[in-house]
Amino acid sequence: MSLTETIQQIYPDEVYNTLVQIGQIAHRLGLKAYAVGGFVRDLLLQTTNFDIDIMVNGDAIPFATQAAKEFNAECKLIDRFHTAHMYLPGMTVDFSSARKEIYEQPGALPTVSLSSNITDDLHRRDFTINAIALSISPDKPFELVDPFGGARDIERKQIKILHAKSFEDDPTRLYRALRFADRFNFNLEPTTEDLFDTAIAMNAPATVSPKRIAAEIDKCFQEKRPLTLLNKYQSAGLLSFFHKSFTRLKRPAFSFCMVKAVATRLSFKFKNISENALFWSLLLLSIPPMEAQPLLNASGLPHSITNTIWNTLTSFASVPQKLIAANDKFSIYKTLSEATPETTGLMLLCFKQPEITSKLNTYVNELSKIKPAISGDDLIEIGIAPGPQIRDIFEQILRQKLNGIEMTRKDELDLARRISGI
Ligand code: CTP
């Protein structure tokens, strides 16, 4: 089957038409356009990938600007890198200018210059399977440009670097090699494997910033089976470059396997629960608590996530004891609702003792959905002044409802009047 036929078979026609139209826009501007990277690799693996990377042999900025106009789409231009992102329904299209890279220092980001030669651009990439281009220009529609044998390596199911200094130049490729091997069930090609081992023996990732390593760990959590990959990172010694304590994960493997299931279960009750924050919190239980905060600060993860992780880790240190001591439903509710929903998730993952798990399940299945029927505005309307008294009233209403007393809206308002003495 030709690649045109494969695209037409595995993708909705919007993807095919988008590629053809982008190729035509490039042609009108006197440029050659190619799909590159994960999209082409996944096409050869006959799987879909809706993050489409387009490379042109010239400046991508005017090209993306014109494309966004013709697609009537939102587009974000990043002048400094000569790249742009265009958002289309169901897919994102990233535009880049063909580049050449020079690594002046191992581990640091490279010096980049524009190049009109597409092989230069493919040569700067990590593995042969990611260094394939697919022409989308109308004169060469859907023709592969594969100077490094990427298609052959996909057939051989192997991850192969392009040159001997690749891991040294960019040690994040060590993480990426294991990630792609795990995802596609590929092996490292023998020379690549030797160079992989050498790079680790030489502590190559020590030159990489915690932010870039955190980004790799974060990508691991987004894989279908994060645990198998996490184990591979750990056995290769790659986790300990993020923190020395990660030579051993303190939590049982089983807990990591359950993160997605627990996050999905809790998402029915708590809209904002973050599976990602739950993964990170579980991982960070393996290091001394005081060291988690500086590590999170250096991780480059979004603040909203690092705050959630930190609050979860802090609560995790005290909530289990409080929960054991909680002897009515209101106390269970109060203990858990004052912590992040991820704390409940983390406890479900880490504790097996019935005196904790039964209370966690009661909270999740029963208590978390009990709410007062009235709102703060209702209380203000009946003449109660805004302030701490409103919080006390809600607490009392909840205490009664959680402990099984049925209350109508009117009962709640009556109780509020009684408490406030109006
Ligand atoms: N790339 C690279 N070296 C890196 C990161 C990226 O060579 N350290 C190149 C690869 O050619 C890769 C492309 O940039 O295909 C896009 O990178 P990224 O989006 O991280 O990877 P994908 O291959 O699209 O993988 P995924 O399916 O995980 O998104």
Short mmCIF file of C-alpha atoms and ligand atoms in Angstrom, two decimals:
data_model
loop_
_atom_site.label_atom_id
_atom_site.label_comp_id
_atom_site.label_asym_id
_atom_site.label_seq_id
_atom_site.Cartn_x
_atom_site.Cartn_y
_atom_site.Cartn_z
CA MET A 1 0.00 0.00 0.00
CA SER A 2 1.34 3.47 -0.86
CA LEU A 3 1.78 6.06 1.89
CA THR A 4 -1.01 8.15 0.33
CA GLU A 5 -3.31 5.15 0.70
CA THR A 6 -2.15 4.51 4.28
CA ILE A 7 -2.90 8.12 5.25
CA GLN A 8 -6.30 7.92 3.61
CA GLN A 9 -7.01 4.67 5.35
CA ILE A 10 -5.95 5.44 8.92
CA TYR A 11 -6.78 9.17 9.16
CA PRO A 12 -9.96 11.18 8.75
CA ASP A 13 -9.85 12.99 5.38
CA GLU A 14 -9.29 16.32 7.22
CA VAL A 15 -5.70 15.22 7.92
CA TYR A 16 -4.98 14.24 4.32
CA ASN A 17 -6.56 17.43 2.98
CA THR A 18 -4.64 19.56 5.50
CA LEU A 19 -1.33 18.06 4.40
CA VAL A 20 -2.13 18.56 0.72
CA GLN A 21 -3.21 22.16 1.33
CA ILE A 22 -0.08 22.95 3.38
CA GLY A 23 2.06 21.46 0.58
CA GLN A 24 0.32 23.72 -1.94
CA ILE A 25 0.78 26.85 0.18
CA ALA A 26 4.51 26.07 0.47
CA HIS A 27 4.72 25.52 -3.30
CA ARG A 28 3.12 28.91 -3.98
CA LEU A 29 5.68 30.53 -1.67
CA GLY A 30 8.50 28.77 -3.51
CA LEU A 31 9.24 26.43 -0.58
CA LYS A 32 9.34 22.68 -0.10
CA ALA A 33 7.38 21.31 2.82
CA TYR A 34 7.76 18.00 4.63
CA ALA A 35 6.02 16.20 7.47
CA VAL A 36 8.72 15.04 9.88
CA GLY A 37 9.38 13.32 13.22
CA GLY A 38 6.76 11.36 15.15
CA PHE A 39 4.03 11.80 12.52
CA VAL A 40 6.08 10.05 9.81
CA ARG A 41 7.44 7.39 12.18
CA ASP A 42 3.92 6.59 13.35
CA LEU A 43 2.60 6.56 9.78
CA LEU A 44 5.15 3.87 8.91
CA LEU A 45 3.98 2.01 12.00
CA GLN A 46 0.43 2.52 10.70
CA THR A 47 -0.67 4.37 13.82
CA THR A 48 -2.17 7.83 14.05
CA ASN A 49 -0.52 10.90 15.52
CA PHE A 50 -2.43 14.16 15.49
CA ASP A 51 0.61 16.29 16.42
CA ILE A 52 1.88 17.04 12.96
CA ASP A 53 5.36 18.54 12.56
CA ILE A 54 5.92 20.35 9.28
CA MET A 55 9.38 21.47 8.20
CA VAL A 56 10.17 23.84 5.34
CA ASN A 57 13.45 24.57 3.61
CA GLY A 58 13.18 28.28 4.51
CA ASP A 59 11.74 30.54 7.18
CA ALA A 60 8.67 28.91 8.74
CA ILE A 61 7.28 32.18 10.15
CA PRO A 62 5.87 33.79 6.95
CA PHE A 63 4.84 30.33 5.77
CA ALA A 64 2.90 29.55 8.98
CA THR A 65 1.37 33.04 8.92
CA GLN A 66 0.04 32.44 5.41
CA ALA A 67 -1.17 28.93 6.31
CA ALA A 68 -3.03 30.20 9.39
CA LYS A 69 -4.71 32.84 7.21
CA GLU A 70 -5.85 30.28 4.64
CA PHE A 71 -7.02 27.82 7.30
CA ASN A 72 -8.58 30.64 9.28
CA ALA A 73 -6.87 29.14 12.30
CA GLU A 74 -5.28 30.38 15.49
CA CYS A 75 -1.50 30.43 15.22
CA LYS A 76 1.28 31.14 17.72
CA LEU A 77 4.54 32.37 16.23
CA ILE A 78 7.83 31.90 18.06
CA ASP A 79 10.18 34.20 16.18
CA ARG A 80 13.27 33.34 18.19
CA PHE A 81 13.15 29.70 17.07
CA HIS A 82 11.55 30.32 13.65
CA THR A 83 8.74 28.00 14.65
CA ALA A 84 4.96 28.29 14.88
CA HIS A 85 2.02 26.29 16.22
CA MET A 86 -1.30 26.22 14.42
CA TYR A 87 -4.38 24.81 16.08
CA LEU A 88 -6.91 23.01 13.88
CA PRO A 89 -9.89 20.99 15.10
CA GLY A 90 -8.54 17.65 16.34
CA MET A 91 -4.92 18.30 15.42
CA THR A 92 -2.03 20.66 16.02
CA VAL A 93 0.39 21.59 13.30
CA ASP A 94 3.88 22.72 14.31
CA PHE A 95 5.91 24.53 11.67
CA SER A 96 9.70 24.67 11.81
CA SER A 97 12.45 25.94 9.59
CA ALA A 98 15.06 23.39 8.48
CA ARG A 99 17.96 23.79 10.91
CA LYS A 100 21.48 22.80 11.55
CA GLU A 101 22.68 22.33 15.13
CA ILE A 102 26.06 22.49 16.76
CA TYR A 103 26.52 21.11 20.26
CA GLU A 104 29.17 23.25 21.90
CA GLN A 105 28.80 21.67 25.33
CA PRO A 106 27.51 18.21 26.17
CA GLY A 107 24.09 18.34 27.83
CA ALA A 108 23.47 22.02 27.07
CA LEU A 109 21.07 23.12 24.37
CA PRO A 110 22.73 23.40 20.93
CA THR A 111 23.51 26.46 18.84
CA VAL A 112 21.06 26.47 15.98
CA SER A 113 21.28 28.06 12.53
CA LEU A 114 18.84 27.90 9.62
CA SER A 115 19.71 25.63 6.72
CA SER A 116 18.04 25.14 3.38
CA ASN A 117 19.21 21.55 3.35
CA ILE A 118 16.67 19.15 4.73
CA THR A 119 19.26 16.41 5.34
CA ASP A 120 21.02 18.82 7.75
CA ASP A 121 17.79 19.01 9.68
CA LEU A 122 17.25 15.27 9.73
CA HIS A 123 20.86 14.73 10.77
CA ARG A 124 20.41 16.75 13.99
CA ARG A 125 17.70 14.38 15.21
CA ASP A 126 17.89 11.65 17.81
CA PHE A 127 17.20 8.32 16.13
CA THR A 128 16.90 7.06 12.58
CA ILE A 129 13.20 6.27 13.13
CA ASN A 130 12.63 9.97 13.94
CA ALA A 131 14.84 11.25 11.11
CA ILE A 132 12.53 10.55 8.21
CA ALA A 133 10.72 13.23 6.20
CA LEU A 134 7.62 12.89 4.05
CA SER A 135 7.40 15.37 1.20
CA ILE A 136 3.99 17.01 0.93
CA SER A 137 4.90 19.33 -1.93
CA PRO A 138 2.64 18.86 -4.99
CA ASP A 139 5.59 17.89 -7.24
CA LYS A 140 6.60 15.03 -4.88
CA PRO A 141 3.45 14.12 -2.99
CA PHE A 142 3.92 11.74 -0.07
CA GLU A 143 7.43 10.66 -1.03
CA LEU A 144 9.77 9.59 1.77
CA VAL A 145 13.12 11.25 2.35
CA ASP A 146 15.00 8.75 4.47
CA PRO A 147 18.76 9.34 4.32
CA PHE A 148 19.58 7.36 7.48
CA GLY A 149 17.57 4.18 6.97
CA GLY A 150 14.75 4.98 9.39
CA ALA A 151 12.16 2.91 7.50
CA ARG A 152 14.54 -0.07 7.55
CA ASP A 153 15.03 0.35 11.32
CA ILE A 154 11.28 0.48 11.87
CA GLU A 155 11.06 -2.85 10.07
CA ARG A 156 13.95 -4.20 12.11
CA LYS A 157 12.26 -2.85 15.24
CA GLN A 158 15.39 -1.09 16.38
CA ILE A 159 16.33 2.25 17.91
CA LYS A 160 19.51 3.52 16.32
CA ILE A 161 21.32 6.79 16.86
CA LEU A 162 22.65 8.71 13.88
CA HIS A 163 26.23 9.22 15.00
CA ALA A 164 28.56 8.12 17.81
CA LYS A 165 28.41 11.43 19.74
CA SER A 166 24.62 11.57 19.84
CA PHE A 167 24.11 10.57 23.49
CA GLU A 168 27.00 12.74 24.59
CA ASP A 169 25.58 15.76 22.72
CA ASP A 170 22.15 15.31 24.18
CA PRO A 171 21.92 12.84 27.09
CA THR A 172 18.12 13.25 27.23
CA ARG A 173 18.28 10.88 24.26
CA LEU A 174 19.14 8.12 26.75
CA TYR A 175 15.68 8.56 28.26
CA ARG A 176 14.09 8.91 24.84
CA ALA A 177 15.78 5.72 23.59
CA LEU A 178 14.22 3.69 26.39
CA ARG A 179 10.88 5.45 25.97
CA PHE A 180 10.56 4.66 22.26
CA ALA A 181 11.92 1.12 22.73
CA ASP A 182 9.34 0.50 25.44
CA ARG A 183 6.47 2.13 23.56
CA PHE A 184 7.01 0.27 20.29
CA ASN A 185 8.55 -2.86 21.77
CA PHE A 186 11.78 -2.20 19.87
CA ASN A 187 15.37 -3.00 20.89
CA LEU A 188 18.40 -0.76 20.96
CA GLU A 189 20.60 -1.55 17.95
CA PRO A 190 23.84 -3.18 19.26
CA THR A 191 26.20 -0.22 18.67
CA THR A 192 23.59 2.16 20.05
CA GLU A 193 23.30 -0.06 23.11
CA ASP A 194 27.08 0.00 23.65
CA LEU A 195 27.12 3.79 23.33
CA PHE A 196 24.12 3.98 25.66
CA ASP A 197 26.04 1.99 28.32
CA THR A 198 29.17 4.09 27.80
CA ALA A 199 27.23 7.34 28.17
CA ILE A 200 25.73 6.14 31.46
CA ALA A 201 29.11 4.88 32.71
CA MET A 202 30.47 8.37 31.96
CA ASN A 203 27.57 9.98 33.88
CA ALA A 204 26.49 11.87 30.76
CA PRO A 205 23.09 12.93 32.19
CA ALA A 206 24.88 14.75 35.03
CA THR A 207 25.30 17.68 32.60
CA VAL A 208 21.56 17.92 31.94
CA SER A 209 19.44 20.39 33.90
CA PRO A 210 16.87 18.95 36.38
CA LYS A 211 14.24 20.67 34.26
CA ARG A 212 15.04 18.63 31.17
CA ILE A 213 15.22 15.38 33.17
CA ALA A 214 11.91 16.20 34.85
CA ALA A 215 10.40 16.71 31.39
CA GLU A 216 11.52 13.20 30.42
CA ILE A 217 10.08 11.67 33.60
CA ASP A 218 6.89 13.59 32.97
CA LYS A 219 6.67 12.12 29.46
CA CYS A 220 7.14 8.67 30.98
CA PHE A 221 3.98 9.25 33.03
CA GLN A 222 2.08 9.95 29.82
CA GLU A 223 2.99 6.60 28.29
CA LYS A 224 0.44 3.78 28.29
CA ARG A 225 2.47 1.66 30.73
CA PRO A 226 4.51 4.14 32.78
CA LEU A 227 5.67 1.56 35.30
CA THR A 228 7.58 -0.64 32.86
CA LEU A 229 9.37 2.42 31.53
CA LEU A 230 10.03 3.81 35.01
CA ASN A 231 11.57 0.47 35.95
CA LYS A 232 13.77 0.59 32.87
CA TYR A 233 14.90 4.14 33.74
CA GLN A 234 15.68 2.97 37.22
CA SER A 235 17.61 -0.16 36.24
CA ALA A 236 19.62 1.90 33.76
CA GLY A 237 20.43 4.33 36.59
CA LEU A 238 18.67 7.19 34.78
CA LEU A 239 16.34 8.17 37.62
CA SER A 240 19.20 8.82 40.01
CA PHE A 241 20.31 11.76 37.85
CA PHE A 242 17.13 13.49 38.97
CA HIS A 243 17.76 12.64 42.62
CA LYS A 244 20.27 10.30 44.20
CA SER A 245 17.59 8.54 46.26
CA PHE A 246 15.93 7.25 43.12
CA THR A 247 18.33 4.34 42.97
CA ARG A 248 15.47 2.61 44.78
CA LEU A 249 11.75 3.38 44.56
CA LYS A 250 10.22 3.09 48.00
CA ARG A 251 6.68 2.43 46.87
CA PRO A 252 5.77 -0.98 45.49
CA ALA A 253 5.54 -1.30 41.74
CA PHE A 254 1.88 -2.16 42.09
CA SER A 255 1.10 1.39 43.28
CA PHE A 256 2.45 2.89 40.06
CA CYS A 257 0.36 0.45 37.99
CA MET A 258 -2.74 1.66 39.78
CA VAL A 259 -2.27 5.43 39.37
CA LYS A 260 -4.29 5.76 36.15
CA ALA A 261 -7.13 3.63 37.55
CA VAL A 262 -7.28 5.55 40.85
CA ALA A 263 -7.14 8.94 39.08
CA THR A 264 -9.96 7.87 36.75
CA ARG A 265 -12.04 6.61 39.68
CA LEU A 266 -11.56 9.87 41.58
CA SER A 267 -12.21 12.03 38.52
CA PHE A 268 -15.89 11.06 38.79
CA LYS A 269 -16.02 12.79 42.18
CA PHE A 270 -13.33 15.47 41.95
CA LYS A 271 -13.30 17.32 38.64
CA ASN A 272 -9.82 18.78 39.05
CA ILE A 273 -7.85 15.75 40.12
CA SER A 274 -4.55 15.52 38.26
CA GLU A 275 -3.24 12.09 37.31
CA ASN A 276 0.09 13.70 36.60
CA ALA A 277 0.34 15.23 40.11
CA LEU A 278 -0.56 11.84 41.55
CA PHE A 279 2.27 10.14 39.63
CA TRP A 280 4.76 12.76 40.76
CA SER A 281 3.61 12.62 44.39
CA LEU A 282 4.00 8.84 44.43
CA LEU A 283 7.46 9.09 42.90
CA LEU A 284 8.57 11.82 45.29
CA LEU A 285 7.64 9.70 48.31
CA SER A 286 10.95 7.96 47.59
CA ILE A 287 12.99 10.97 48.64
CA PRO A 288 13.31 12.73 51.99
CA PRO A 289 10.37 15.21 52.25
CA MET A 290 12.62 18.24 52.77
CA GLU A 291 14.37 17.53 49.47
CA ALA A 292 11.16 17.30 47.48
CA GLN A 293 10.49 21.03 47.48
CA PRO A 294 13.77 22.24 45.93
CA LEU A 295 13.49 19.44 43.40
CA LEU A 296 9.97 20.53 42.48
CA ASN A 297 11.10 24.14 42.20
CA ALA A 298 13.83 23.09 39.79
CA SER A 299 11.58 20.77 37.79
CA GLY A 300 10.06 23.38 35.48
CA LEU A 301 6.66 21.73 35.90
CA PRO A 302 3.76 24.22 35.89
CA HIS A 303 3.24 25.96 39.27
CA SER A 304 -0.30 24.66 39.55
CA ILE A 305 1.07 21.09 39.42
CA THR A 306 4.05 21.66 41.74
CA ASN A 307 1.76 23.33 44.32
CA THR A 308 -0.64 20.40 44.18
CA ILE A 309 2.22 17.91 44.52
CA TRP A 310 3.74 19.78 47.44
CA ASN A 311 0.40 20.15 49.24
CA THR A 312 -0.27 16.45 48.66
CA LEU A 313 3.10 15.39 50.05
CA THR A 314 2.66 17.65 53.09
CA SER A 315 -0.84 16.33 53.81
CA PHE A 316 0.30 12.76 53.28
CA ALA A 317 2.62 13.16 56.27
CA SER A 318 -0.25 13.90 58.70
CA VAL A 319 -3.61 12.89 57.19
CA PRO A 320 -3.30 9.09 57.67
CA GLN A 321 -2.97 9.48 61.47
CA LYS A 322 -5.84 11.98 61.58
CA LEU A 323 -7.96 9.63 59.51
CA ILE A 324 -7.32 6.72 61.87
CA ALA A 325 -8.41 8.97 64.75
CA ALA A 326 -11.53 10.24 62.94
CA ASN A 327 -14.48 8.54 64.60
CA ASP A 328 -17.48 9.91 62.76
CA LYS A 329 -18.34 10.67 59.17
CA PHE A 330 -17.98 14.40 59.64
CA SER A 331 -14.42 14.01 60.94
CA ILE A 332 -13.55 11.73 58.03
CA TYR A 333 -14.99 14.28 55.61
CA LYS A 334 -13.21 17.20 57.25
CA THR A 335 -9.85 15.41 57.37
CA LEU A 336 -9.93 14.47 53.70
CA SER A 337 -11.72 17.47 52.21
CA GLU A 338 -9.19 19.86 53.72
CA ALA A 339 -6.41 18.06 51.82
CA THR A 340 -6.05 17.83 48.03
CA PRO A 341 -8.04 15.09 46.25
CA GLU A 342 -4.62 13.74 45.20
CA THR A 343 -3.95 13.06 48.92
CA THR A 344 -6.94 10.72 48.94
CA GLY A 345 -5.58 9.14 45.75
CA LEU A 346 -2.11 8.73 47.19
CA MET A 347 -3.50 7.09 50.32
CA LEU A 348 -5.63 4.72 48.24
CA LEU A 349 -2.43 3.77 46.42
CA CYS A 350 -0.25 3.37 49.49
CA PHE A 351 -2.38 1.93 52.29
CA LYS A 352 -3.90 -1.48 52.58
CA GLN A 353 -4.97 -1.36 56.29
CA PRO A 354 -8.78 -1.66 56.51
CA GLU A 355 -9.01 1.10 59.18
CA ILE A 356 -7.73 3.51 56.54
CA THR A 357 -9.09 2.08 53.30
CA SER A 358 -12.66 1.71 54.60
CA LYS A 359 -12.71 5.39 55.58
CA LEU A 360 -11.19 6.43 52.25
CA ASN A 361 -13.85 4.47 50.39
CA THR A 362 -16.63 5.93 52.53
CA TYR A 363 -15.34 9.40 51.73
CA VAL A 364 -15.03 8.79 48.00
CA ASN A 365 -18.23 6.81 47.46
CA GLU A 366 -20.55 8.43 49.92
CA LEU A 367 -19.40 11.56 51.72
CA SER A 368 -17.72 13.51 48.94
CA LYS A 369 -21.02 14.06 47.14
CA ILE A 370 -22.89 15.38 50.20
CA LYS A 371 -23.16 19.16 50.01
CA PRO A 372 -25.36 21.80 51.69
CA ALA A 373 -28.41 22.55 49.56
CA ILE A 374 -28.13 26.26 50.33
CA SER A 375 -25.43 28.69 49.22
CA GLY A 376 -23.63 31.59 50.86
CA ASP A 377 -25.92 33.95 48.93
CA ASP A 378 -28.98 32.28 50.51
CA LEU A 379 -27.54 33.01 53.96
CA ILE A 380 -26.78 36.63 53.10
CA GLU A 381 -30.30 36.98 51.73
CA ILE A 382 -31.83 35.97 55.08
CA GLY A 383 -29.71 38.59 56.79
CA ILE A 384 -26.56 36.80 57.92
CA ALA A 385 -23.49 38.97 57.55
CA PRO A 386 -20.67 37.67 55.32
CA GLY A 387 -17.74 36.37 57.41
CA PRO A 388 -16.56 33.42 59.46
CA GLN A 389 -20.03 32.72 60.79
CA ILE A 390 -21.09 31.52 57.35
CA ARG A 391 -18.30 28.92 57.41
CA ASP A 392 -19.45 27.73 60.86
CA ILE A 393 -23.02 27.40 59.63
CA PHE A 394 -21.99 25.31 56.65
CA GLU A 395 -19.88 23.13 58.91
CA GLN A 396 -22.82 22.48 61.20
CA ILE A 397 -25.16 21.71 58.30
CA LEU A 398 -22.58 19.32 56.87
CA ARG A 399 -21.95 17.70 60.24
CA GLN A 400 -25.64 16.82 60.51
CA LYS A 401 -26.03 15.69 56.91
CA LEU A 402 -22.84 13.63 56.90
CA ASN A 403 -23.85 11.92 60.10
CA GLY A 404 -27.07 10.80 58.48
CA ILE A 405 -29.64 13.45 59.39
CA GLU A 406 -31.83 14.20 56.38
CA MET A 407 -32.28 17.93 55.82
CA THR A 408 -34.37 19.85 53.34
CA ARG A 409 -33.42 23.33 52.16
CA LYS A 410 -35.85 24.74 54.68
CA ASP A 411 -34.26 22.68 57.51
CA GLU A 412 -30.87 24.09 56.55
CA LEU A 413 -32.13 27.67 56.56
CA ASP A 414 -33.85 27.11 59.92
CA LEU A 415 -30.64 25.73 61.39
CA ALA A 416 -28.75 28.74 60.03
CA ARG A 417 -31.25 31.09 61.68
CA ARG A 418 -30.97 29.25 64.97
CA ILE A 419 -27.15 29.34 64.95
CA SER A 420 -26.96 33.01 64.04
CA GLY A 421 -29.79 33.97 66.38
CA ILE A 422 -31.84 35.87 63.78
N1 CTP B 1 14.11 15.38 18.74
C1 CTP B 1 15.45 15.04 18.83
N2 CTP B 1 16.10 15.05 20.04
C2 CTP B 1 15.44 15.40 21.16
C3 CTP B 1 14.07 15.76 21.10
C4 CTP B 1 13.43 15.73 19.85
O1 CTP B 1 16.03 14.71 17.81
N3 CTP B 1 16.08 15.41 22.34
C5 CTP B 1 13.43 15.37 17.40
C6 CTP B 1 13.00 13.99 16.94
O2 CTP B 1 13.19 13.92 15.56
C7 CTP B 1 11.52 13.95 17.23
C8 CTP B 1 11.11 15.41 17.03
O3 CTP B 1 12.26 16.17 17.42
O4 CTP B 1 10.85 13.08 16.36
C9 CTP B 1 9.92 15.82 17.84
O5 CTP B 1 10.19 15.63 19.22
P1 CTP B 1 9.09 15.15 20.23
O6 CTP B 1 7.83 15.89 19.99
O7 CTP B 1 9.67 15.14 21.60
O8 CTP B 1 8.98 13.62 19.84
P2 CTP B 1 8.07 12.76 18.95
O9 CTP B 1 9.00 11.95 18.09
O10 CTP B 1 6.98 13.50 18.26
O11 CTP B 1 7.53 11.75 20.05
P3 CTP B 1 6.18 11.64 20.80
O12 CTP B 1 5.45 10.63 19.99
O13 CTP B 1 6.58 11.12 22.16
O14 CTP B 1 5.54 12.99 20.86
#
